[in-house]
PDB file of C-alpha atoms in Angstrom:
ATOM      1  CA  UNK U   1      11.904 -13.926 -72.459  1.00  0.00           C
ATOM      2  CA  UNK U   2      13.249 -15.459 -75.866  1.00  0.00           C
ATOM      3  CA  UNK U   3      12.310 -18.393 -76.692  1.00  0.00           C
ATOM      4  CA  UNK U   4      14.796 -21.219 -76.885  1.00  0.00           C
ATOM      5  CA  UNK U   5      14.957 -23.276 -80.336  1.00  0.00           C
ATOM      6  CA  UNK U   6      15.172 -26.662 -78.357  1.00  0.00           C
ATOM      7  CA  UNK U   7      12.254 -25.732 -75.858  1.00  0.00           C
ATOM      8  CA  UNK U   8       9.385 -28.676 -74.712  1.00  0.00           C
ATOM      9  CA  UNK U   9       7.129 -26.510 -72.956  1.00  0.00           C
ATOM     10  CA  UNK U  10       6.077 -23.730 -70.388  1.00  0.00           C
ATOM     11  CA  UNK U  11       6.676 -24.214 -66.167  1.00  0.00           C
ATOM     12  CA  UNK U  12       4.292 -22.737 -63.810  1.00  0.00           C
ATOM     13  CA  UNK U  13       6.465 -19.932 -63.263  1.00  0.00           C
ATOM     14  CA  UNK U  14       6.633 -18.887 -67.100  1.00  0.00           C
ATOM     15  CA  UNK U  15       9.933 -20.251 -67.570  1.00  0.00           C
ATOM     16  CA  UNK U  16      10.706 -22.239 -70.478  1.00  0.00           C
ATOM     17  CA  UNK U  17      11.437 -25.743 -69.875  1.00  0.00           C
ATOM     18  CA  UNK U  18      14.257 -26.985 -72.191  1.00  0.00           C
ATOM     19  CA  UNK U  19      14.382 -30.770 -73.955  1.00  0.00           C
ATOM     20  CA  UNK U  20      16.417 -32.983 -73.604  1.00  0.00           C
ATOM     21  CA  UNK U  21      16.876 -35.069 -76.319  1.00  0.00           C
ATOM     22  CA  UNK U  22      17.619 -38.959 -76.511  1.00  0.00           C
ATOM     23  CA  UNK U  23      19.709 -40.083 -79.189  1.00  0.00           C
ATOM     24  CA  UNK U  24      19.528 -43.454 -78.620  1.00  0.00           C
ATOM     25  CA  UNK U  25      22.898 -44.415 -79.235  1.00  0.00           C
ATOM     26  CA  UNK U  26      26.363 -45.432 -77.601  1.00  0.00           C
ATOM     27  CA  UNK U  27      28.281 -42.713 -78.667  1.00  0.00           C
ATOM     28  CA  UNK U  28      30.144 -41.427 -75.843  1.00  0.00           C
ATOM     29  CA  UNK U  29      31.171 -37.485 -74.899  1.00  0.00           C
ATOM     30  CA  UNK U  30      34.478 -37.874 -75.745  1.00  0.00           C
ATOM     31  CA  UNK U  31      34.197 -39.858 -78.729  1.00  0.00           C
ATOM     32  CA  UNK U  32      32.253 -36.686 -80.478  1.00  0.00           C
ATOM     33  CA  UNK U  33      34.704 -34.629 -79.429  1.00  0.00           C
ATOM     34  CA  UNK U  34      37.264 -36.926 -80.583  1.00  0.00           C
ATOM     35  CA  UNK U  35      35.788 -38.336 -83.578  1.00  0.00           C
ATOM     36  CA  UNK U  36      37.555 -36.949 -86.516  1.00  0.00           C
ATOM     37  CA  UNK U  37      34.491 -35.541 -87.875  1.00  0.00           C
ATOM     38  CA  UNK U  38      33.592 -32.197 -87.904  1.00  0.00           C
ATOM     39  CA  UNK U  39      29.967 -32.381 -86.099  1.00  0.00           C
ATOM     40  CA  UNK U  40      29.171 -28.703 -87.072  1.00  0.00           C
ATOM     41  CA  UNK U  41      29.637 -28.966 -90.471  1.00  0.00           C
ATOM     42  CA  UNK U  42      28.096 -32.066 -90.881  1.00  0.00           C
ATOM     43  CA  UNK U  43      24.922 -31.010 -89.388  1.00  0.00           C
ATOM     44  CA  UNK U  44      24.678 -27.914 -91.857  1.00  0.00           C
ATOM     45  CA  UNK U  45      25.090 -30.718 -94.331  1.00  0.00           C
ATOM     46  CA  UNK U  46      22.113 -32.390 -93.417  1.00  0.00           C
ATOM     47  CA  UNK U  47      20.104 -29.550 -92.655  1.00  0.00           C
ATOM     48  CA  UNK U  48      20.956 -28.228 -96.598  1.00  0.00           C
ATOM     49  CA  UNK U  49      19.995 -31.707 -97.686  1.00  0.00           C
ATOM     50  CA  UNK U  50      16.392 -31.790 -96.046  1.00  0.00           C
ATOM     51  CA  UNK U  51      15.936 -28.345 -97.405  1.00  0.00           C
ATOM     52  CA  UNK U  52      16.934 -29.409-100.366  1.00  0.00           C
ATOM     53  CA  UNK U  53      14.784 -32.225-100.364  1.00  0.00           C
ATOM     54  CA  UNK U  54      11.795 -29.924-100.138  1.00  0.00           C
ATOM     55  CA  UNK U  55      11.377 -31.011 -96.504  1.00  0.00           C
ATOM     56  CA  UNK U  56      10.776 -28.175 -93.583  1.00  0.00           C
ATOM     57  CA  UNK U  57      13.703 -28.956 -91.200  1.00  0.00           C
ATOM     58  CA  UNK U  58      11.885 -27.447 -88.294  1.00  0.00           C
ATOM     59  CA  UNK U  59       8.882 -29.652 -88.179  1.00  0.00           C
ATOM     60  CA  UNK U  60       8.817 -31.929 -85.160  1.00  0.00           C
ATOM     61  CA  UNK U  61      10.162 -35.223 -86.731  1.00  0.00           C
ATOM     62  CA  UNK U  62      12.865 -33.558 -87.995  1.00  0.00           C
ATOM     63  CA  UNK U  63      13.871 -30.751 -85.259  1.00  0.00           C
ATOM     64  CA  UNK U  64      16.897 -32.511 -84.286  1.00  0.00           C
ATOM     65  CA  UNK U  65      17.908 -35.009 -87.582  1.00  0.00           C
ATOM     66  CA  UNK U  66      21.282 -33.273 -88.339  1.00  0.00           C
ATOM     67  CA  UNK U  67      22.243 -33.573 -84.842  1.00  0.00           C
ATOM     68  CA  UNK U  68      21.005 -37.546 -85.006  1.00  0.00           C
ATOM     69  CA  UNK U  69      23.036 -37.763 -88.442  1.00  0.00           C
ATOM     70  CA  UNK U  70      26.196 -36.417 -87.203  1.00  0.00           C
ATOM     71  CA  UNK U  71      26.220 -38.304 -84.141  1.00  0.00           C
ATOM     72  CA  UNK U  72      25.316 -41.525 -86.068  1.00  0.00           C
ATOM     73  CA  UNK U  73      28.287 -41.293 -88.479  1.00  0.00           C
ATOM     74  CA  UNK U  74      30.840 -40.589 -85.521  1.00  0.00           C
ATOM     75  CA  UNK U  75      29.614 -44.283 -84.886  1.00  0.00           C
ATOM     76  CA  UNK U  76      29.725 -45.923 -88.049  1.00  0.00           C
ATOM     77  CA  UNK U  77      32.390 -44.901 -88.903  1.00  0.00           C
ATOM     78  CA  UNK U  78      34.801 -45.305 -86.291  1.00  0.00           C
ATOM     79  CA  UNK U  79      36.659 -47.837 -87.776  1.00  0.00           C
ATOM     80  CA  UNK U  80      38.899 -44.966 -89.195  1.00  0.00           C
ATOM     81  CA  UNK U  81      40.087 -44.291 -85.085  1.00  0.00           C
ATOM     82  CA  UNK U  82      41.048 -47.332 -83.926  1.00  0.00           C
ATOM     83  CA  UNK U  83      44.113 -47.841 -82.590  1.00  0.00           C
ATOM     84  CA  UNK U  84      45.244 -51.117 -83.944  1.00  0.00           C
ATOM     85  CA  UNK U  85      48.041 -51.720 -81.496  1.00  0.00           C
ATOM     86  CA  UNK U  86      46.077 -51.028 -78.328  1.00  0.00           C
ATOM     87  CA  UNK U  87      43.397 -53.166 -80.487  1.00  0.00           C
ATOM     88  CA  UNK U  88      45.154 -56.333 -79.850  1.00  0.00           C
ATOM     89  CA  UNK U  89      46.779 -54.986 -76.814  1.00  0.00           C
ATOM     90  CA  UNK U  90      49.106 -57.950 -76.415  1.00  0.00           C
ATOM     91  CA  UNK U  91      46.695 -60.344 -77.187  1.00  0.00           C
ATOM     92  CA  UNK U  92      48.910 -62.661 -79.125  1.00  0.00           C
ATOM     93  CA  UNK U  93      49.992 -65.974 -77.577  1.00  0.00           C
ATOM     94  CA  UNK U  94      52.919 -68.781 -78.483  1.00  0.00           C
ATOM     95  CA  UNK U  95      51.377 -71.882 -78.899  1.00  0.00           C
ATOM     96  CA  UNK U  96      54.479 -74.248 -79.651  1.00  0.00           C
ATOM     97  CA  UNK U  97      53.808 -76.809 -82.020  1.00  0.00           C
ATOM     98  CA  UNK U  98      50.047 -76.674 -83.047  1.00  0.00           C
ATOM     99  CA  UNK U  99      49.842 -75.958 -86.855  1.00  0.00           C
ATOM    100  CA  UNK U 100      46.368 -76.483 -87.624  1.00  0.00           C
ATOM    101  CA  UNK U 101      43.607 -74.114 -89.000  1.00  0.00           C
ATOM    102  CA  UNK U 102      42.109 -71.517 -86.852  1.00  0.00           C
ATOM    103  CA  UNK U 103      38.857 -70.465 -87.739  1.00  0.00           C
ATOM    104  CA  UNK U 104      36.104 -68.117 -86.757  1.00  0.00           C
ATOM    105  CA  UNK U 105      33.488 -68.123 -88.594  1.00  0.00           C
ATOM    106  CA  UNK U 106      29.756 -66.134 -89.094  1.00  0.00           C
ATOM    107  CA  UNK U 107      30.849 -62.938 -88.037  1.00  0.00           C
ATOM    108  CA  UNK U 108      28.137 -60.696 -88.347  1.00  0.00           C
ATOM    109  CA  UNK U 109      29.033 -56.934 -89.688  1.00  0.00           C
ATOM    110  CA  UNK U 110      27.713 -53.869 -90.871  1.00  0.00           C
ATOM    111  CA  UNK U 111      29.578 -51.156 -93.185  1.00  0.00           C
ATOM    112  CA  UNK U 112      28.301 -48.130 -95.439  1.00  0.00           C
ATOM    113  CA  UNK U 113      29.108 -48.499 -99.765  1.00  0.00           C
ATOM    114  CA  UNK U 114      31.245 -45.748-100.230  1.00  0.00           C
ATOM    115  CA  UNK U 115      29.170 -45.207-103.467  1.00  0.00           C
ATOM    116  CA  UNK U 116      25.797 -44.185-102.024  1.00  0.00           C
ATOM    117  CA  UNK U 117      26.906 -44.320 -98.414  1.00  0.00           C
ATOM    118  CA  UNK U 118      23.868 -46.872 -98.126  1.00  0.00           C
ATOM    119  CA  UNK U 119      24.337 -49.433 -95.795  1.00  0.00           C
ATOM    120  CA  UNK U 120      25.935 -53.487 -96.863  1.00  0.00           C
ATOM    121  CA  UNK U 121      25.344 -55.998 -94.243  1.00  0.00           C
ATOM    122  CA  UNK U 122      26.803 -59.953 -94.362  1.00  0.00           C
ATOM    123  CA  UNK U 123      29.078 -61.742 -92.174  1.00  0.00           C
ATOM    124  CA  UNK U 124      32.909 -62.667 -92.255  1.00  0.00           C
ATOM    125  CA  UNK U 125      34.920 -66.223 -92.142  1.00  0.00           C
ATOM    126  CA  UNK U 126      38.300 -66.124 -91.077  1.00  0.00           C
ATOM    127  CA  UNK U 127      41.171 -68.756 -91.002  1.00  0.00           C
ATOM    128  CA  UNK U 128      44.843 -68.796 -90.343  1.00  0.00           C
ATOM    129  CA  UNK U 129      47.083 -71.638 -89.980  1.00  0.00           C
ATOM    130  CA  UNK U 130      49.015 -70.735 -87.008  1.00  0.00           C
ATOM    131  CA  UNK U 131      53.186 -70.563 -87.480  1.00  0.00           C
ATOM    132  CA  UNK U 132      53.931 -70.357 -83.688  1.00  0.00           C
ATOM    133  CA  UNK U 133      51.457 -67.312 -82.630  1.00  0.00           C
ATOM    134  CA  UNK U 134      47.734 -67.604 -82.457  1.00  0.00           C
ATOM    135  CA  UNK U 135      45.671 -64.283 -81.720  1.00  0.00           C
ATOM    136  CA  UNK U 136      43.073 -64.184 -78.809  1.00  0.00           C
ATOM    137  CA  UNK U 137      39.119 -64.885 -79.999  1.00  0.00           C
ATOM    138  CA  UNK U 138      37.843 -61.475 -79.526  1.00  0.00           C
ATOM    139  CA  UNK U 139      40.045 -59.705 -81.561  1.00  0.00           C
ATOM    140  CA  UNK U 140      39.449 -61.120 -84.932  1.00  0.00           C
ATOM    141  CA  UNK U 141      35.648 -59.777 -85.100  1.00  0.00           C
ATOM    142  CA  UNK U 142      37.419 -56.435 -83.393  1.00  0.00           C
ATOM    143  CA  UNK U 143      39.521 -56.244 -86.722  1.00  0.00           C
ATOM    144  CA  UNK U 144      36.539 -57.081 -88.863  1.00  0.00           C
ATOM    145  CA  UNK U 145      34.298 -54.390 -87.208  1.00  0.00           C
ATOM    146  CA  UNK U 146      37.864 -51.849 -87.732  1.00  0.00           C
ATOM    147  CA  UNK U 147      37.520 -52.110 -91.446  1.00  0.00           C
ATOM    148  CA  UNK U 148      33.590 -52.439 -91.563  1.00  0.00           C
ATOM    149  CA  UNK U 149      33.208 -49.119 -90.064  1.00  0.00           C
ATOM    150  CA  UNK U 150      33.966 -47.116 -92.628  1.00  0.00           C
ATOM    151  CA  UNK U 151      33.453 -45.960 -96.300  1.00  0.00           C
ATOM    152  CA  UNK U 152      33.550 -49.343 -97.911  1.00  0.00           C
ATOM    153  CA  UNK U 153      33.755 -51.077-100.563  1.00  0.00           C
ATOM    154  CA  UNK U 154      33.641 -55.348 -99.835  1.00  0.00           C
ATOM    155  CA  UNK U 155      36.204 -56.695-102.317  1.00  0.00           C
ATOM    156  CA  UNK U 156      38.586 -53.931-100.079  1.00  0.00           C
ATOM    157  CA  UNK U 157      37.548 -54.909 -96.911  1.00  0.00           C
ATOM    158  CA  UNK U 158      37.785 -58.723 -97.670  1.00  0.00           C
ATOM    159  CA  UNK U 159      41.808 -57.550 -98.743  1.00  0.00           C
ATOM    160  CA  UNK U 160      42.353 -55.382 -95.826  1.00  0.00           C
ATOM    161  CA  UNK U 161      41.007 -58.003 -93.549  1.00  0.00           C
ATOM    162  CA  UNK U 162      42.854 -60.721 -94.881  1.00  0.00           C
ATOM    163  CA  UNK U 163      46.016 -58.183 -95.446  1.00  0.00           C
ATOM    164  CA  UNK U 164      45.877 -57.080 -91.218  1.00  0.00           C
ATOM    165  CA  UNK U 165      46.103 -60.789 -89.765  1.00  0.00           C
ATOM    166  CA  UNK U 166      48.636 -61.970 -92.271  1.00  0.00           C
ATOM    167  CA  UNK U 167      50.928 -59.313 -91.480  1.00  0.00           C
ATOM    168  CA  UNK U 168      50.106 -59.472 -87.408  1.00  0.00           C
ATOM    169  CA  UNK U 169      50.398 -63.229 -87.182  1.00  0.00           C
ATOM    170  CA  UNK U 170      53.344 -64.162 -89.962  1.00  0.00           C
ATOM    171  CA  UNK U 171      51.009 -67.291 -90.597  1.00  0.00           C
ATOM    172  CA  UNK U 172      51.331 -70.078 -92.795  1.00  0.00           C
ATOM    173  CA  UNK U 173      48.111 -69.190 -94.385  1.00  0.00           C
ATOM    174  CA  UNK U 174      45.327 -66.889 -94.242  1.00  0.00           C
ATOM    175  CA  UNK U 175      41.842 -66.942 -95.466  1.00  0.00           C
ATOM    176  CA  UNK U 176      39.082 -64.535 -95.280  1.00  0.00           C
ATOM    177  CA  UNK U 177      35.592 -64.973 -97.010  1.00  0.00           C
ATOM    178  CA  UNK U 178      33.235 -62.056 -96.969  1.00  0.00           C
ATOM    179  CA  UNK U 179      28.815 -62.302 -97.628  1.00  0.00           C
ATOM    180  CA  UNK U 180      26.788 -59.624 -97.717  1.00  0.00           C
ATOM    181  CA  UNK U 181      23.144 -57.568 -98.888  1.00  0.00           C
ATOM    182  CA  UNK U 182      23.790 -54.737-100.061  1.00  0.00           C
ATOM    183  CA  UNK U 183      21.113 -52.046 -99.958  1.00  0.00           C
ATOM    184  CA  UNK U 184      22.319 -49.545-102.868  1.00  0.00           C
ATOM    185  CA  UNK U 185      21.268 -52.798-105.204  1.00  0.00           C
ATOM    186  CA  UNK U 186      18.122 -53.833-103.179  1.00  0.00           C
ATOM    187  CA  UNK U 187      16.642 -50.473-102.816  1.00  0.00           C
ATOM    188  CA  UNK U 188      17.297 -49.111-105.779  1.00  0.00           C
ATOM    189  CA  UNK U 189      18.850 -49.228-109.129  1.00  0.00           C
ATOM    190  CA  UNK U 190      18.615 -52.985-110.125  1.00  0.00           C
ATOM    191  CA  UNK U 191      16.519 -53.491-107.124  1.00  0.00           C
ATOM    192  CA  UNK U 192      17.457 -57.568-106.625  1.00  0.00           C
ATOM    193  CA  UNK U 193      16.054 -58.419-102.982  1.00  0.00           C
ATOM    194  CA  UNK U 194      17.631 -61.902-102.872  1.00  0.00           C
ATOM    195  CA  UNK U 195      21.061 -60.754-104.552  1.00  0.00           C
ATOM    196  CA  UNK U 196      24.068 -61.565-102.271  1.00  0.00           C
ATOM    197  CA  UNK U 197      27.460 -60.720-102.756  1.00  0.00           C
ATOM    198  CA  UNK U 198      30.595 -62.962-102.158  1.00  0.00           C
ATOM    199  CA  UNK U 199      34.041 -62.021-101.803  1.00  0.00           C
ATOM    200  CA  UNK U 200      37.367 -63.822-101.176  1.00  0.00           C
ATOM    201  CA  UNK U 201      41.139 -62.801-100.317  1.00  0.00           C
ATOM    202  CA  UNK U 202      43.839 -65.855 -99.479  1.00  0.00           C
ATOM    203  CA  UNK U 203      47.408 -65.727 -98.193  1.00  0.00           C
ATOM    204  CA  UNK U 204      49.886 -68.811 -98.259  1.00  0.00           C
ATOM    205  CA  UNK U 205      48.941 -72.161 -97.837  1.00  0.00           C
ATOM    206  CA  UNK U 206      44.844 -71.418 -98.503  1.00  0.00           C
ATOM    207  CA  UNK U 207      46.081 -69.796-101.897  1.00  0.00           C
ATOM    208  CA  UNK U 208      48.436 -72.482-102.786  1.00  0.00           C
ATOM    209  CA  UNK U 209      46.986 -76.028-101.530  1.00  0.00           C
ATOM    210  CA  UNK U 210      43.753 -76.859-102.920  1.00  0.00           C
ATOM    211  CA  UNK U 211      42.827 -79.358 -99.707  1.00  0.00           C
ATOM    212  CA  UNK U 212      43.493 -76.562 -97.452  1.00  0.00           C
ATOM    213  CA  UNK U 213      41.006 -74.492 -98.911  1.00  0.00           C
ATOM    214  CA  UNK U 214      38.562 -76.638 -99.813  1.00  0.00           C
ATOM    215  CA  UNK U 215      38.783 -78.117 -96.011  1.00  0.00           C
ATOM    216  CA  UNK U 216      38.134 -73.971 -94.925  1.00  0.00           C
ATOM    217  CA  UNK U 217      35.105 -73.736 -97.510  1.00  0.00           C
ATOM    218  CA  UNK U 218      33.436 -77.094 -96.339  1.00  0.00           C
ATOM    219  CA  UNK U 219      33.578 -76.185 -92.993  1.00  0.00           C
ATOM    220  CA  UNK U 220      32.322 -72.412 -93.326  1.00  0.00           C
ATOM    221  CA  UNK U 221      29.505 -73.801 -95.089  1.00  0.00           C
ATOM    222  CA  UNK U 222      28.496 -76.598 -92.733  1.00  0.00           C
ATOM    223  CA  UNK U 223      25.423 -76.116 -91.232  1.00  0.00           C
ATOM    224  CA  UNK U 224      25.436 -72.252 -92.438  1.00  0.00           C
ATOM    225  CA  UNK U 225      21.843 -70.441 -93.010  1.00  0.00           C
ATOM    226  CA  UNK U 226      20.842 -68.552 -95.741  1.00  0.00           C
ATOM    227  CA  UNK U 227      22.310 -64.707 -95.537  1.00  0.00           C
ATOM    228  CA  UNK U 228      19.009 -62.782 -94.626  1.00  0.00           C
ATOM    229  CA  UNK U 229      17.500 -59.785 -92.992  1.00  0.00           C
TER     230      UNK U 229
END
């Protein structure tokens, strides 16, 4: 009997016994087979880049890598799938006459630099000053996570961000302020640990009246931790 490439070990009857292997992750069936990303090629990727690497792709701790590396990047990069109509899925509400700011702040993201596809990590701090419509809770980290999971770069996503809820909401004002560690500058190149990275993108009345943004900055900073890992 040949043996399998992805066997554990040998039954009592002589039969091969076959792994199966635990990704650890949430990425569902028909999200790999609907992911945009060609898994197949992807994991020849990898596999050249081990080799290339001098590593032996075969050796236990790396048996099944380009199989965990394609499957990760179907996740972390999803962003690029979302539907943003079924996204908010009618989550938008009339709230008649309240015009004051809206803000949701400390949202904690992830996203890959598109420039070593090494991970940036930070939070986001939205505001909009409501003209008649006001957008459920959920959904503003949901369109914070849709540009975060992608090839990124933050000054972009801070734009895009701001760019999305402007143009959903017709607000009087939008304001979106973006922190993050990056790892291309911590673990190499410049290698700056305690580096962090601020970014900024206003619409309307946060761009134009000084009190409305300082009131947004004052209040995103109240009480706000240090940016850490």
């Amino acid at each position: 009997m040949e043996r399998p490439a992805n066997f554990m070990a040998v039954g009592s009857n002589g039969d091969y016994i076959m792994e199966e292997t635990d990704y650890d992750d949430d990425v569902a069936q028909d999200e790999l087979e609907n992911g945009g990303i060609d898994l197949p090629a992807a994991e020849t990727a990898v596999l050249d880049l081990l080799i290339a690497l001098g590593e032996d792709p075969q050796r236990e701790g790396l048996k099944n890598t380009p199989k965990r590396v394609a499957r990760m990047y179907v996740e972390l990069l999803n962003g690029y799938r979302v539907d943003a109509e079924a996204m908010v899925n009618r989550a938008l509400f009339n709230i008649g006459d309240y015009d004051q700011m809206v803000i949701v702040r400390d949202i904690e993201f992830y996203s890959l630099c598109e420039h070593h596809m090494l991970p940036f990590i930070g939070r986001a701090h939205v505001a909009y000053m409501p003209a008649g419509k006001v957008i459920g809770l959920s959904k503003i980290p949901r369109v914070v996570d849709m540009y975060a999971r992608r090839l990124q770069v933050q000054e972009r996503m801070t734009r895009q961000i701001a760019d999305f809820i402007h143009t959903l909401l017709e607000p009087r004002g939008v304001a979106v302020v973006v922190e993050a560690m990056h790892m291309c500058s911590m673990m190499r190149g410049v290698k700056k640990h305690d580096a962090r990275m601020t970014t900024s993108a206003m619409h309307g009345s946060f761009r134009t009246n000084l009190a409305t943004r300082q009131e947004f900055l004052a209040n995103i900073s109240r009480g706000a931790s240090p940016l850490q890992i």
